[in-house]
């Protein structure tokens, strides 16, 4: 091992990539609390060797990553020019990280190293580039101050030609990172981390490098895809090249497909004939080559796509290339146990995005951090839409005028520097009101900087923002833990999203950052239970989509420090869920949003999407289908008439049939082009094939027996029709929404009932409470009256929804059956919304069959049914992972006999 270190240091000295000194040979990274699969792959001679700026590439460059000298300092007033520093640090890993070799915080610090300019760069200007430095940096080259930069998340450069000398040269970088002691954009960095706040990332945390350029050179490529013109609108930003001629070429597979000329700083329209559009399913990228008349030449890339919003299927939706694509994503925070803000390798950086894509997600919310250019390259290349947060200032503290100025300066740079990122579809300047000020003005500012993307003024403004919503921007964003669930609706100008939900946790011994201080919104006992709970809550998204939700973000892809709510452990070593099941439910959500997949075996209602008529639903009256206004105050019959079971198509199982909720065995069918409800219909006439809504959203239903005919409403009547123009596309588009009547079975409200076990061998047992405890016991006519009354409940309209039921104790009025931590109890209502939901159950058709039987589904845990297990009673999902989720006898154990009341 000693010989390997000596050889490594010799190689570094030979290339001029590390300052000499007696401590150089002693460098080694420190041990992190957790090691990722890439920790030991980090090179100390050439870490992160990839060219760091994929959208502005030059062929000649020299990485400055590697071992530098280091020292903490009291201030930045005395740069250590020509002075050795005692410690060694591995750039570009933040000093708090183990990979840096420092693994502690310093408010002030100096980096120092030497380098040699390659001989073949003679006659060129030399640019010193930094991907990002946290937070304020000052740079000296050979004792000459070349510049000061403030901002921890953006790249910057200095032309250091005038400061260079022949042979060896010296760089000194001084850094100040006050973290939360000052008002700066810092995201979740804290001097005292814990809970949802994390370790700081101070100093140089992205690649540093040198490259030669002509005096006039390209500094940025601003690319805006123009789909209507089938062109790329390009502006070449340049330094020292005012008025130079630009030649721009678009290429694919090495072949030029379009080119144009112009001047630096001016818009150039480059044709892209027959544009191949970028989508998450097909993330096609074009290559771009730009040459200045002064000799500079760079390459880059871009994708052709548009971002917008439009009323589709009667709902304002975000659009990608003019179409509604549901944005299903994760809250990606970009932290690593070995590198903190910096992924150990490029393979590791790519890994997280690859795994999110493999899980069926098409979106990632980059949460209050701005990543390196290579992270965005992988998002573009892999096909993930990005919601980009602005790093927040300190939560719970009003920003000072100086802090506001810093925030707006960095916000401008974040937007301007990422105009050419294909994957970014949304900007988020504030999160949950943290450090928020002038939210409406800031939203308008971002929109003025970039009108081509949506602006979400404050993600989670329903959650924690005490300021009133100014109504600016393009997005209404609710956060709900565990959720999902929203409190608002889309408007005529703003789409609705679920910006955060989930947070389901699991302990994994040996893979936790600090086992004594873990956090999640809900802890599950094992992987099976965690997976089942994820599937259960995410399976509720289609109903939210039908209510207007257009995107959702799950918390989160990996654990982060104290938070243990990831799909992966923080070290990326353990998958915490069954990824096949996660992918399956995610794909179901996206398919449901497309309007082509309906929930077979579930109750639904069909809402009109024609503007001005969206309060109307398809219902049957006396066997004839019509549309009618239905709302919360409508009577039971109307709600039931507007509710249908989704069944496999009677003539084609790839399509659908709609069975009446309150007339079992009767289906919607067309006859003489009019739509009716009838028993024993001709199978083809009662089968409807789901197509993406003709108006661009929702679902249209085409008859397989009447090609070209779609179900549409005409006034209040429902017909099969072809397109005569006018409002037909809207009239023939329906939103498949949650049912107006959620119970598939009926119980007699106001009457006393007892619920008997139907499992063979246990049919003498009944559901009963004893005090607060709920279990099953053997009870018969000879049992004490108190026991018989404990097994008797009065059926009430559901406390949370009157289309379901609540069960009040016969002998303890005001006490209701409710679930808590999955187990049933009998408790007095506390009047809370949560209690009302926990105490509401929807009667469904018996899972085990049988006349007079019913299964009781939890209102707020859909797919979880009341089930007895070892004499206790739970809400349970078969195979979910708890002992009581044992699938053995699940259907029988979750089916109850509606019995004659045992108590008087």
Coordinates of N, CA and C in Angstrom, one line a residue, residues 27 40 235 287 337 436 447 464 636 642 685 849:
X27 N -1.7 11.9 2.2 CA -3.2 12.1 1.9 C -3.9 10.8 1.7
X40 N -14.9 3.5 -2.7 CA -13.6 3.1 -2.9 C -13.1 3.2 -4.3
X235 N -28.9 31.7 -29.1 CA -28.1 32.9 -28.8 C -26.8 32.5 -28.3
X287 N -27.0 17.0 -31.6 CA -25.7 17.6 -31.3 C -25.7 19.0 -31.9
X337 N -23.6 10.0 1.5 CA -22.9 9.9 2.8 C -21.4 10.0 2.7
X436 N -39.2 33.1 2.3 CA -40.0 33.7 1.2 C -40.3 35.2 1.5
X447 N -40.7 34.3 -14.5 CA -41.4 34.2 -15.8 C -40.8 35.2 -16.8
X464 N -47.0 25.3 4.7 CA -46.3 26.0 5.8 C -46.1 27.5 5.6
X636 N -79.2 10.3 -2.4 CA -78.6 9.0 -2.6 C -78.9 8.4 -3.9
X642 N -75.4 7.7 -10.8 CA -74.3 8.2 -11.5 C -73.0 7.5 -11.2
X685 N -72.5 -4.1 -28.1 CA -73.2 -2.9 -27.9 C -72.9 -2.3 -26.5
X849 N -67.7 -13.9 -1.2 CA -69.0 -14.2 -1.8 C -70.0 -14.4 -0.7

